[in-house]
mmCIF file of C-alpha atoms in Angstrom:
data_model
loop_
_atom_site.group_PDB
_atom_site.id
_atom_site.type_symbol
_atom_site.label_atom_id
_atom_site.label_comp_id
_atom_site.label_asym_id
_atom_site.label_seq_id
_atom_site.Cartn_x
_atom_site.Cartn_y
_atom_site.Cartn_z
ATOM 1 C CA MET A 1 41.242 180.320 78.582
ATOM 2 C CA GLY A 2 38.391 182.665 79.515
ATOM 3 C CA LEU A 3 37.822 184.286 82.850
ATOM 4 C CA PHE A 4 35.121 181.785 83.735
ATOM 5 C CA ASP A 5 37.459 178.878 83.095
ATOM 6 C CA TYR A 6 40.192 180.573 85.062
ATOM 7 C CA PHE A 7 38.097 180.763 88.206
ATOM 8 C CA HIS A 8 36.385 177.420 87.844
ATOM 9 C CA ALA A 9 39.032 175.205 86.357
ATOM 10 C CA ASN A 10 39.927 173.631 89.663
ATOM 11 C CA ARG A 11 36.498 173.537 91.302
ATOM 12 C CA LYS A 12 34.079 170.693 90.944
ATOM 13 C CA SER A 13 30.691 171.950 89.752
ATOM 14 C CA ALA A 14 28.945 170.043 92.552
ATOM 15 C CA ASP A 15 30.898 172.089 95.117
ATOM 16 C CA VAL A 16 29.886 175.294 93.371
ATOM 17 C CA ALA A 17 26.288 174.120 93.388
ATOM 18 C CA LYS A 18 26.414 173.319 97.087
ATOM 19 C CA GLU A 19 27.898 176.683 97.991
ATOM 20 C CA ARG A 20 25.384 178.588 95.871
ATOM 21 C CA LEU A 21 22.492 176.586 97.344
ATOM 22 C CA SER A 22 23.588 177.069 100.954
ATOM 23 C CA ILE A 23 23.702 180.845 100.528
ATOM 24 C CA LEU A 24 20.450 180.937 98.589
ATOM 25 C CA ILE A 25 18.532 178.863 101.101
ATOM 26 C CA ALA A 26 19.871 180.830 104.068
ATOM 27 C CA ARG A 27 18.576 183.947 102.354
ATOM 28 C CA ASP A 28 15.217 182.359 101.491
ATOM 29 C CA HIS A 29 14.813 181.340 105.170
ATOM 30 C CA PHE A 30 15.680 184.835 106.321
ATOM 31 C CA HIS A 31 12.991 186.368 104.093
ATOM 32 C CA ARG A 32 10.496 183.656 104.934
ATOM 33 C CA ASN A 33 10.775 184.383 108.652
ATOM 34 C CA GLN A 34 10.119 188.070 108.274
ATOM 35 C CA PRO A 35 6.691 189.315 109.294
ATOM 36 C CA SER A 36 4.503 190.201 106.327
ATOM 37 C CA PHE A 37 4.183 193.883 107.183
ATOM 38 C CA LEU A 38 7.855 194.525 106.521
ATOM 39 C CA ALA A 39 7.470 194.745 102.774
ATOM 40 C CA ALA A 40 4.587 197.209 103.142
ATOM 41 C CA LEU A 41 6.545 199.220 105.674
ATOM 42 C CA GLN A 42 9.503 199.363 103.320
ATOM 43 C CA ASN A 43 7.347 200.619 100.464
ATOM 44 C CA GLU A 44 5.684 203.298 102.540
ATOM 45 C CA LEU A 45 8.973 204.512 103.884
ATOM 46 C CA LEU A 46 10.313 204.656 100.381
ATOM 47 C CA GLU A 47 7.344 206.765 99.230
ATOM 48 C CA VAL A 48 7.838 209.254 102.042
ATOM 49 C CA ILE A 49 11.610 209.541 101.597
ATOM 50 C CA LYS A 50 11.193 209.889 97.830
ATOM 51 C CA LYS A 51 9.301 213.121 98.400
ATOM 52 C CA TYR A 52 12.476 214.711 99.719
ATOM 53 C CA VAL A 53 15.384 212.720 98.394
ATOM 54 C CA ASP A 54 16.007 211.040 95.082
ATOM 55 C CA ILE A 55 16.396 207.365 96.038
ATOM 56 C CA ASP A 56 15.659 203.961 94.514
ATOM 57 C CA GLN A 57 13.837 200.911 95.799
ATOM 58 C CA ASP A 58 17.110 199.271 96.725
ATOM 59 C CA ASP A 59 18.265 202.166 98.899
ATOM 60 C CA VAL A 60 15.832 201.327 101.705
ATOM 61 C CA THR A 61 16.120 198.049 103.539
ATOM 62 C CA VAL A 62 14.063 196.978 106.516
ATOM 63 C CA SER A 63 14.691 193.838 108.490
ATOM 64 C CA LEU A 64 13.730 192.321 111.774
ATOM 65 C CA ASP A 65 16.218 190.336 113.833
ATOM 66 C CA ARG A 66 15.359 188.272 116.851
ATOM 67 C CA GLU A 67 17.675 187.971 119.790
ATOM 68 C CA GLU A 68 16.995 186.178 123.017
ATOM 69 C CA ASP A 69 14.316 188.391 124.514
ATOM 70 C CA CYS A 70 14.045 191.313 122.150
ATOM 71 C CA GLU A 71 13.399 192.075 118.507
ATOM 72 C CA ILE A 72 15.461 194.626 116.616
ATOM 73 C CA LEU A 73 13.908 196.483 113.710
ATOM 74 C CA GLU A 74 16.765 197.581 111.504
ATOM 75 C CA LEU A 75 16.191 200.365 109.051
ATOM 76 C CA ASN A 76 18.864 201.189 106.512
ATOM 77 C CA ILE A 77 18.524 204.139 104.175
ATOM 78 C CA ALA A 78 21.328 204.839 101.742
ATOM 79 C CA LEU A 79 21.225 208.543 100.889
ATOM 80 C CA PRO A 80 22.516 209.672 97.499
ATOM 81 C CA GLU A 81 25.529 211.887 96.971
ATOM 82 C CA LYS A 82 25.113 215.598 97.502
ATOM 83 C CA GLY A 83 23.301 217.508 94.821
ATOM 84 C CA ARG A 84 20.474 215.063 94.417
ATOM 85 C CA TYR A 85 18.315 216.450 97.181
ATOM 86 C CA LYS A 86 15.070 217.812 95.896
ATOM 87 C CA GLU A 87 14.007 221.442 96.482
ATOM 88 C CA VAL A 88 10.834 221.395 98.532
ATOM 89 C CA MET B 1 -5.964 154.481 111.436
ATOM 90 C CA THR B 2 -5.709 155.820 107.907
ATOM 91 C CA ARG B 3 -2.617 157.766 106.961
ATOM 92 C CA VAL B 4 -2.660 160.448 104.279
ATOM 93 C CA ILE B 5 0.637 160.800 102.380
ATOM 94 C CA VAL B 6 1.337 163.663 100.009
ATOM 95 C CA VAL B 7 3.969 163.248 97.308
ATOM 96 C CA THR B 8 5.183 166.730 96.504
ATOM 97 C CA SER B 9 8.203 168.639 95.220
ATOM 98 C CA GLY B 10 7.486 172.169 94.079
ATOM 99 C CA LYS B 11 9.430 171.676 90.885
ATOM 100 C CA GLY B 12 7.896 169.825 87.965
ATOM 101 C CA GLY B 13 9.308 166.789 86.240
ATOM 102 C CA VAL B 14 11.233 165.415 89.184
ATOM 103 C CA GLY B 15 9.211 162.207 89.499
ATOM 104 C CA LYS B 16 6.192 162.928 91.691
ATOM 105 C CA THR B 17 3.772 160.854 89.657
ATOM 106 C CA THR B 18 6.265 158.020 89.170
ATOM 107 C CA THR B 19 6.812 158.064 92.962
ATOM 108 C CA SER B 20 3.111 158.238 93.757
ATOM 109 C CA ALA B 21 2.410 155.269 91.524
ATOM 110 C CA ALA B 22 5.344 153.285 92.977
ATOM 111 C CA PHE B 23 4.446 154.192 96.538
ATOM 112 C CA ALA B 24 0.759 153.328 96.294
ATOM 113 C CA THR B 25 1.580 150.089 94.485
ATOM 114 C CA GLY B 26 4.221 149.210 97.062
ATOM 115 C CA LEU B 27 1.900 149.771 99.986
ATOM 116 C CA ALA B 28 -0.844 147.707 98.304
ATOM 117 C CA LEU B 29 1.673 144.897 97.661
ATOM 118 C CA GLN B 30 2.337 144.875 101.401
ATOM 119 C CA GLY B 31 -1.373 144.181 101.907
ATOM 120 C CA TYR B 32 -2.580 147.649 102.814
ATOM 121 C CA LYS B 33 -5.747 148.987 101.243
ATOM 122 C CA THR B 34 -4.426 151.945 99.337
ATOM 123 C CA ALA B 35 -6.010 154.728 97.248
ATOM 124 C CA VAL B 36 -3.943 157.091 95.129
ATOM 125 C CA ILE B 37 -5.435 160.427 94.108
ATOM 126 C CA ASP B 38 -4.290 162.572 91.189
ATOM 127 C CA PHE B 39 -4.509 166.248 92.283
ATOM 128 C CA ASP B 40 -3.150 167.587 89.008
ATOM 129 C CA VAL B 41 -6.516 168.801 87.674
ATOM 130 C CA GLY B 42 -6.295 169.737 84.004
ATOM 131 C CA LEU B 43 -3.097 167.738 83.423
ATOM 132 C CA ARG B 44 -4.004 164.254 84.521
ATOM 133 C CA ASN B 45 -1.206 161.784 84.143
ATOM 134 C CA LEU B 46 -1.351 159.345 87.039
ATOM 135 C CA ASP B 47 -3.793 157.107 85.156
ATOM 136 C CA LEU B 48 -1.217 156.776 82.356
ATOM 137 C CA ILE B 49 1.577 155.812 84.727
ATOM 138 C CA MET B 50 -0.735 153.318 86.421
ATOM 139 C CA GLY B 51 -1.920 151.979 83.076
ATOM 140 C CA CYS B 52 -5.628 152.538 83.603
ATOM 141 C CA GLU B 53 -6.236 155.504 81.312
ATOM 142 C CA ARG B 54 -8.810 153.660 79.243
ATOM 143 C CA ARG B 55 -10.899 152.845 82.292
ATOM 144 C CA VAL B 56 -11.449 156.432 83.472
ATOM 145 C CA VAL B 57 -15.170 157.244 83.485
ATOM 146 C CA TYR B 58 -15.650 159.660 86.358
ATOM 147 C CA ASP B 59 -12.993 161.680 88.128
ATOM 148 C CA PHE B 60 -12.085 163.518 91.346
ATOM 149 C CA VAL B 61 -13.922 166.687 90.370
ATOM 150 C CA ASN B 62 -17.065 164.724 89.433
ATOM 151 C CA VAL B 63 -17.074 163.301 92.963
ATOM 152 C CA ILE B 64 -16.536 166.723 94.546
ATOM 153 C CA ASN B 65 -19.376 168.153 92.475
ATOM 154 C CA LYS B 66 -21.565 165.118 93.366
ATOM 155 C CA GLU B 67 -21.939 164.165 89.721
ATOM 156 C CA ALA B 68 -20.693 160.684 90.618
ATOM 157 C CA THR B 69 -20.190 158.665 93.759
ATOM 158 C CA LEU B 70 -16.734 157.911 95.029
ATOM 159 C CA ASN B 71 -17.209 154.208 94.212
ATOM 160 C CA GLN B 72 -18.127 155.058 90.636
ATOM 161 C CA ALA B 73 -14.957 157.132 90.197
ATOM 162 C CA LEU B 74 -12.461 154.842 91.940
ATOM 163 C CA ILE B 75 -10.664 152.570 89.516
ATOM 164 C CA ARG B 76 -9.632 149.170 90.829
ATOM 165 C CA ASP B 77 -6.156 148.193 89.758
ATOM 166 C CA LYS B 78 -6.276 145.047 87.580
ATOM 167 C CA ARG B 79 -2.940 143.679 88.710
ATOM 168 C CA ILE B 80 -2.882 144.383 92.400
ATOM 169 C CA GLU B 81 -5.498 143.768 94.937
ATOM 170 C CA ASN B 82 -6.155 146.557 97.475
ATOM 171 C CA LEU B 83 -5.059 149.285 95.022
ATOM 172 C CA HIS B 84 -7.468 151.964 93.813
ATOM 173 C CA ILE B 85 -6.922 155.065 91.674
ATOM 174 C CA LEU B 86 -8.906 158.269 91.736
ATOM 175 C CA PRO B 87 -8.070 160.130 88.531
ATOM 176 C CA ALA B 88 -7.963 163.874 88.073
ATOM 177 C CA SER B 89 -10.273 165.723 85.719
ATOM 178 C CA GLN B 90 -8.688 166.564 82.381
ATOM 179 C CA THR B 91 -10.984 169.456 81.494
ATOM 180 C CA ARG B 92 -11.456 171.720 84.462
ATOM 181 C CA ASP B 93 -9.225 174.152 86.269
ATOM 182 C CA LYS B 94 -7.577 173.699 89.640
ATOM 183 C CA GLU B 95 -10.136 175.873 91.411
ATOM 184 C CA ALA B 96 -12.589 173.017 91.033
ATOM 185 C CA LEU B 97 -10.871 171.438 94.052
ATOM 186 C CA THR B 98 -12.628 173.093 96.935
ATOM 187 C CA MET B 99 -11.330 172.626 100.454
ATOM 188 C CA GLU B 100 -14.688 171.201 101.652
ATOM 189 C CA GLY B 101 -14.955 168.929 98.609
ATOM 190 C CA VAL B 102 -11.435 167.507 99.017
ATOM 191 C CA GLU B 103 -11.979 166.965 102.742
ATOM 192 C CA ALA B 104 -15.257 165.132 102.125
ATOM 193 C CA VAL B 105 -13.609 162.773 99.628
ATOM 194 C CA ILE B 106 -10.621 162.108 101.906
ATOM 195 C CA ASN B 107 -12.933 161.447 104.871
ATOM 196 C CA GLU B 108 -14.984 159.008 102.825
ATOM 197 C CA LEU B 109 -11.805 157.246 101.645
ATOM 198 C CA LYS B 110 -10.670 157.005 105.267
ATOM 199 C CA GLU B 111 -13.606 154.742 106.017
ATOM 200 C CA THR B 112 -12.204 152.017 103.736
ATOM 201 C CA PHE B 113 -8.503 152.586 103.115
ATOM 202 C CA ASP B 114 -5.309 152.255 105.204
ATOM 203 C CA TYR B 115 -3.288 154.654 103.092
ATOM 204 C CA ILE B 116 -4.291 157.600 100.881
ATOM 205 C CA VAL B 117 -1.531 158.763 98.574
ATOM 206 C CA CYS B 118 -1.965 162.277 97.192
ATOM 207 C CA ASP B 119 -0.067 163.014 93.963
ATOM 208 C CA SER B 120 0.536 166.753 94.042
ATOM 209 C CA PRO B 121 0.778 168.953 90.966
ATOM 210 C CA ALA B 122 3.956 170.990 90.495
ATOM 211 C CA GLY B 123 4.104 174.529 91.747
ATOM 212 C CA ILE B 124 2.900 176.066 94.980
ATOM 213 C CA GLU B 125 -0.545 177.078 93.903
ATOM 214 C CA HIS B 126 -4.047 175.888 94.778
ATOM 215 C CA GLY B 127 -3.733 172.278 93.577
ATOM 216 C CA ALA B 128 -0.468 171.696 95.408
ATOM 217 C CA TYR B 129 -1.891 173.371 98.522
ATOM 218 C CA MET B 130 -4.979 171.117 98.446
ATOM 219 C CA ALA B 131 -2.812 168.027 97.996
ATOM 220 C CA MET B 132 -0.739 168.775 101.062
ATOM 221 C CA TYR B 133 -3.396 170.302 103.308
ATOM 222 C CA PHE B 134 -4.801 167.065 104.749
ATOM 223 C CA ALA B 135 -1.530 165.151 104.844
ATOM 224 C CA ASP B 136 -0.102 163.304 107.863
ATOM 225 C CA GLU B 137 3.122 162.506 106.042
ATOM 226 C CA ALA B 138 4.959 164.079 103.127
ATOM 227 C CA VAL B 139 7.369 162.544 100.648
ATOM 228 C CA VAL B 140 9.403 165.369 99.167
ATOM 229 C CA VAL B 141 10.718 164.262 95.795
ATOM 230 C CA THR B 142 13.990 165.986 94.869
ATOM 231 C CA ASN B 143 16.468 165.731 92.022
ATOM 232 C CA PRO B 144 20.161 166.306 92.755
ATOM 233 C CA GLU B 145 20.006 169.658 91.031
ATOM 234 C CA ILE B 146 19.953 173.135 92.533
ATOM 235 C CA SER B 147 16.564 174.399 91.406
ATOM 236 C CA SER B 148 14.861 171.223 92.565
ATOM 237 C CA VAL B 149 16.541 171.382 96.011
ATOM 238 C CA ARG B 150 15.569 175.013 96.405
ATOM 239 C CA ASP B 151 11.965 174.309 95.483
ATOM 240 C CA SER B 152 11.872 171.380 97.885
ATOM 241 C CA ASP B 153 13.016 173.710 100.650
ATOM 242 C CA ARG B 154 10.192 176.054 99.732
ATOM 243 C CA ILE B 155 7.703 173.196 99.888
ATOM 244 C CA LEU B 156 9.044 172.190 103.325
ATOM 245 C CA GLY B 157 8.313 175.731 104.484
ATOM 246 C CA LEU B 158 4.718 175.372 103.302
ATOM 247 C CA LEU B 159 4.328 171.941 104.873
ATOM 248 C CA ALA B 160 5.387 173.496 108.188
ATOM 249 C CA SER B 161 2.927 176.340 107.975
ATOM 250 C CA LYS B 162 -0.037 175.662 105.668
ATOM 251 C CA THR B 163 -1.331 172.241 106.527
ATOM 252 C CA LYS B 164 -4.344 171.192 108.555
ATOM 253 C CA ARG B 165 -2.163 169.570 111.213
ATOM 254 C CA VAL B 166 -0.404 172.860 111.809
ATOM 255 C CA VAL B 167 -3.609 174.890 111.749
ATOM 256 C CA GLU B 168 -5.122 172.510 114.362
ATOM 257 C CA ASN B 169 -2.000 172.598 116.493
ATOM 258 C CA ARG B 170 -1.365 168.889 116.132
ATOM 259 C CA THR B 171 2.114 167.377 115.593
ATOM 260 C CA PRO B 172 3.438 168.672 112.268
ATOM 261 C CA VAL B 173 3.428 166.660 109.026
ATOM 262 C CA LYS B 174 6.201 164.095 109.031
ATOM 263 C CA GLU B 175 8.563 164.882 106.182
ATOM 264 C CA TYR B 176 10.745 162.471 104.184
ATOM 265 C CA LEU B 177 13.282 163.141 101.494
ATOM 266 C CA LEU B 178 13.249 161.014 98.394
ATOM 267 C CA LEU B 179 16.059 161.635 95.933
ATOM 268 C CA THR B 180 15.383 160.576 92.383
ATOM 269 C CA ARG B 181 17.491 160.385 89.195
ATOM 270 C CA TYR B 182 20.636 159.939 91.280
ATOM 271 C CA SER B 183 23.819 159.082 89.465
ATOM 272 C CA PRO B 184 26.628 157.821 91.771
ATOM 273 C CA GLU B 185 29.170 158.081 88.930
ATOM 274 C CA ARG B 186 28.474 161.779 88.420
ATOM 275 C CA VAL B 187 28.586 162.363 92.169
ATOM 276 C CA LYS B 188 31.953 160.647 92.326
ATOM 277 C CA ASN B 189 33.210 162.910 89.549
ATOM 278 C CA GLY B 190 32.038 165.980 91.391
ATOM 279 C CA GLU B 191 29.413 166.791 88.772
ATOM 280 C CA MET B 192 26.348 166.187 90.934
ATOM 281 C CA LEU B 193 25.236 167.127 94.437
ATOM 282 C CA SER B 194 25.618 164.124 96.733
ATOM 283 C CA VAL B 195 22.986 162.567 99.052
ATOM 284 C CA ASP B 196 24.905 164.018 102.008
ATOM 285 C CA ASP B 197 25.030 167.515 100.495
ATOM 286 C CA ILE B 198 21.290 167.561 99.919
ATOM 287 C CA GLN B 199 20.421 166.050 103.256
ATOM 288 C CA GLU B 200 22.604 168.642 104.933
ATOM 289 C CA ILE B 201 20.810 171.468 103.144
ATOM 290 C CA LEU B 202 17.244 170.204 103.586
ATOM 291 C CA SER B 203 17.805 168.454 106.931
ATOM 292 C CA ILE B 204 14.907 165.990 106.805
ATOM 293 C CA PRO B 205 15.149 162.197 107.141
ATOM 294 C CA LEU B 206 16.112 160.347 103.983
ATOM 295 C CA LEU B 207 13.546 157.812 102.836
ATOM 296 C CA GLY B 208 15.368 156.633 99.753
ATOM 297 C CA VAL B 209 17.542 157.267 96.753
ATOM 298 C CA ILE B 210 16.288 156.183 93.340
ATOM 299 C CA PRO B 211 19.093 155.800 90.851
ATOM 300 C CA GLU B 212 18.804 157.206 87.364
ATOM 301 C CA SER B 213 17.479 154.231 85.437
ATOM 302 C CA GLN B 214 16.188 153.459 81.965
ATOM 303 C CA SER B 215 13.555 151.214 83.483
ATOM 304 C CA VAL B 216 11.589 154.242 84.708
ATOM 305 C CA LEU B 217 10.816 155.324 81.159
ATOM 306 C CA THR B 218 10.137 151.767 80.105
ATOM 307 C CA ALA B 219 7.680 151.421 82.998
ATOM 308 C CA SER B 220 5.816 154.585 82.102
ATOM 309 C CA ASN B 221 5.779 153.608 78.425
ATOM 310 C CA GLN B 222 3.986 150.414 79.456
ATOM 311 C CA GLY B 223 1.819 151.844 82.204
ATOM 312 C CA ILE B 224 3.302 149.504 84.845
ATOM 313 C CA PRO B 225 4.550 151.139 88.043
ATOM 314 C CA VAL B 226 8.333 150.625 88.151
ATOM 315 C CA ILE B 227 8.227 149.102 91.648
ATOM 316 C CA ILE B 228 6.747 145.958 90.126
ATOM 317 C CA ASN B 229 9.905 145.385 88.100
ATOM 318 C CA LYS B 230 12.206 143.383 90.374
ATOM 319 C CA ASN B 231 15.016 143.505 87.820
ATOM 320 C CA SER B 232 15.126 147.266 87.951
ATOM 321 C CA ARG B 233 17.440 149.153 90.292
ATOM 322 C CA ALA B 234 14.865 151.925 90.495
ATOM 323 C CA GLY B 235 12.121 149.414 91.260
ATOM 324 C CA LEU B 236 14.213 147.789 94.027
ATOM 325 C CA ALA B 237 15.094 151.217 95.445
ATOM 326 C CA TYR B 238 11.390 152.065 95.616
ATOM 327 C CA SER B 239 10.696 148.726 97.364
ATOM 328 C CA ASP B 240 13.333 149.691 99.927
ATOM 329 C CA CYS B 241 11.552 153.044 100.458
ATOM 330 C CA ILE B 242 8.301 151.255 101.260
ATOM 331 C CA GLY B 243 10.111 149.013 103.757
ATOM 332 C CA ARG B 244 11.684 152.030 105.476
ATOM 333 C CA PHE B 245 8.391 153.892 105.420
ATOM 334 C CA LEU B 246 6.767 150.983 107.238
ATOM 335 C CA GLY B 247 9.503 151.011 109.868
ATOM 336 C CA GLU B 248 12.026 148.425 108.633
ATOM 337 C CA GLU B 249 15.722 149.192 108.770
ATOM 338 C CA ILE B 250 17.048 148.744 105.262
ATOM 339 C CA GLU B 251 20.540 149.685 104.154
ATOM 340 C CA PHE B 252 20.763 152.195 101.319
ATOM 341 C CA ARG B 253 21.933 150.790 98.023
ATOM 342 C CA PHE B 254 22.724 152.247 94.617
ATOM 343 C CA ILE B 255 24.264 155.361 96.148
ATOM 344 C CA ASP B 256 27.872 154.310 95.548
ATOM 345 C CA VAL B 257 29.467 153.595 92.226
ATOM 346 C CA LYS B 258 28.568 150.038 91.333
ATOM 347 C CA LYS B 259 31.193 147.403 91.397
ATOM 348 C CA SER B 260 31.994 145.888 88.048
ATOM 349 C CA GLY B 261 31.813 142.134 87.633
ATOM 350 C CA ILE B 262 29.109 139.753 86.809
ATOM 351 C CA PHE B 263 26.544 141.229 89.239
ATOM 352 C CA GLY B 264 27.208 144.751 88.007
ATOM 353 C CA LYS B 265 26.915 143.657 84.393
ATOM 354 C CA LEU B 266 23.671 141.859 85.046
ATOM 355 C CA PHE B 267 22.017 144.826 86.722
ATOM 356 C CA GLY B 268 23.939 147.669 85.130
ATOM 357 C CA GLY B 269 21.746 150.516 83.985
ATOM 358 C CA ARG B 270 18.502 148.678 84.421
#
């Protein structure tokens, strides 16, 4: 019995489908509700940071959350381990 | 007042054209003057499903380009009174559908018809956008399968943001879920998403559930909309949809595993 079978032997495939879909659609909605400038902002930030630090596309995330009467712009930059800083 | 209905889905092959044909036929059978427009420019198929492919002379794009009048292009259904088909062009690309052109055709149809059914192409590009833009109501055709449900959700997002009603700040397009190719047996065995699962995820009112049925292929083979076949479970389910659409309260059938016995044997799989 393979690993796949081991984890899925007791689960109905329809349940797996529903769980995957729920997560996927929640994520789609989250991205859909983001203002269009966020992607551009993320790319520009990435370009600037890249000048100094060796990072990848995935290391910068930008998101906007709405709470009752304020909006929170969240900026997350994962810096690499020491030794990968560029000499400027 | 004329109502414009778009039949859409995002994903291809889920039954948009079958549904458009059934819907337009069903509305005409109820006595409403109905026109059904094929928006799938370049891949016209509605004429085949409606069985009028040999009578196509002019098409939607000819009318938009003023190469023919609307009356020259509209095909009168031979079986059902009040039913007219406006076929798509087979040769041009989707860009031939201009916003102004489509609007002019829809406005002219509104002078004569009670219902205008717009058969959307698959995808979320120009043709699909044009098909939904002028809609008052949307029938979102979905298969109980994850990619189809996800695409339907995407289409619902577009209906809520990219239609004329939204742009003009009117009440949004009324959305209905239509599940097709449903198999109660597979749902019971946990192999297929259930009506409840899908409704919970998409959260729009359920218009109907069309069971997986051999009669759908038979109907398209013959060019007779399946709703005409009163011995077909799919046909009956489509008739129920029309009733619900027109405001009747009709109980859902064919969503539970069918009972065996003489009735089940008579109607089984048809």
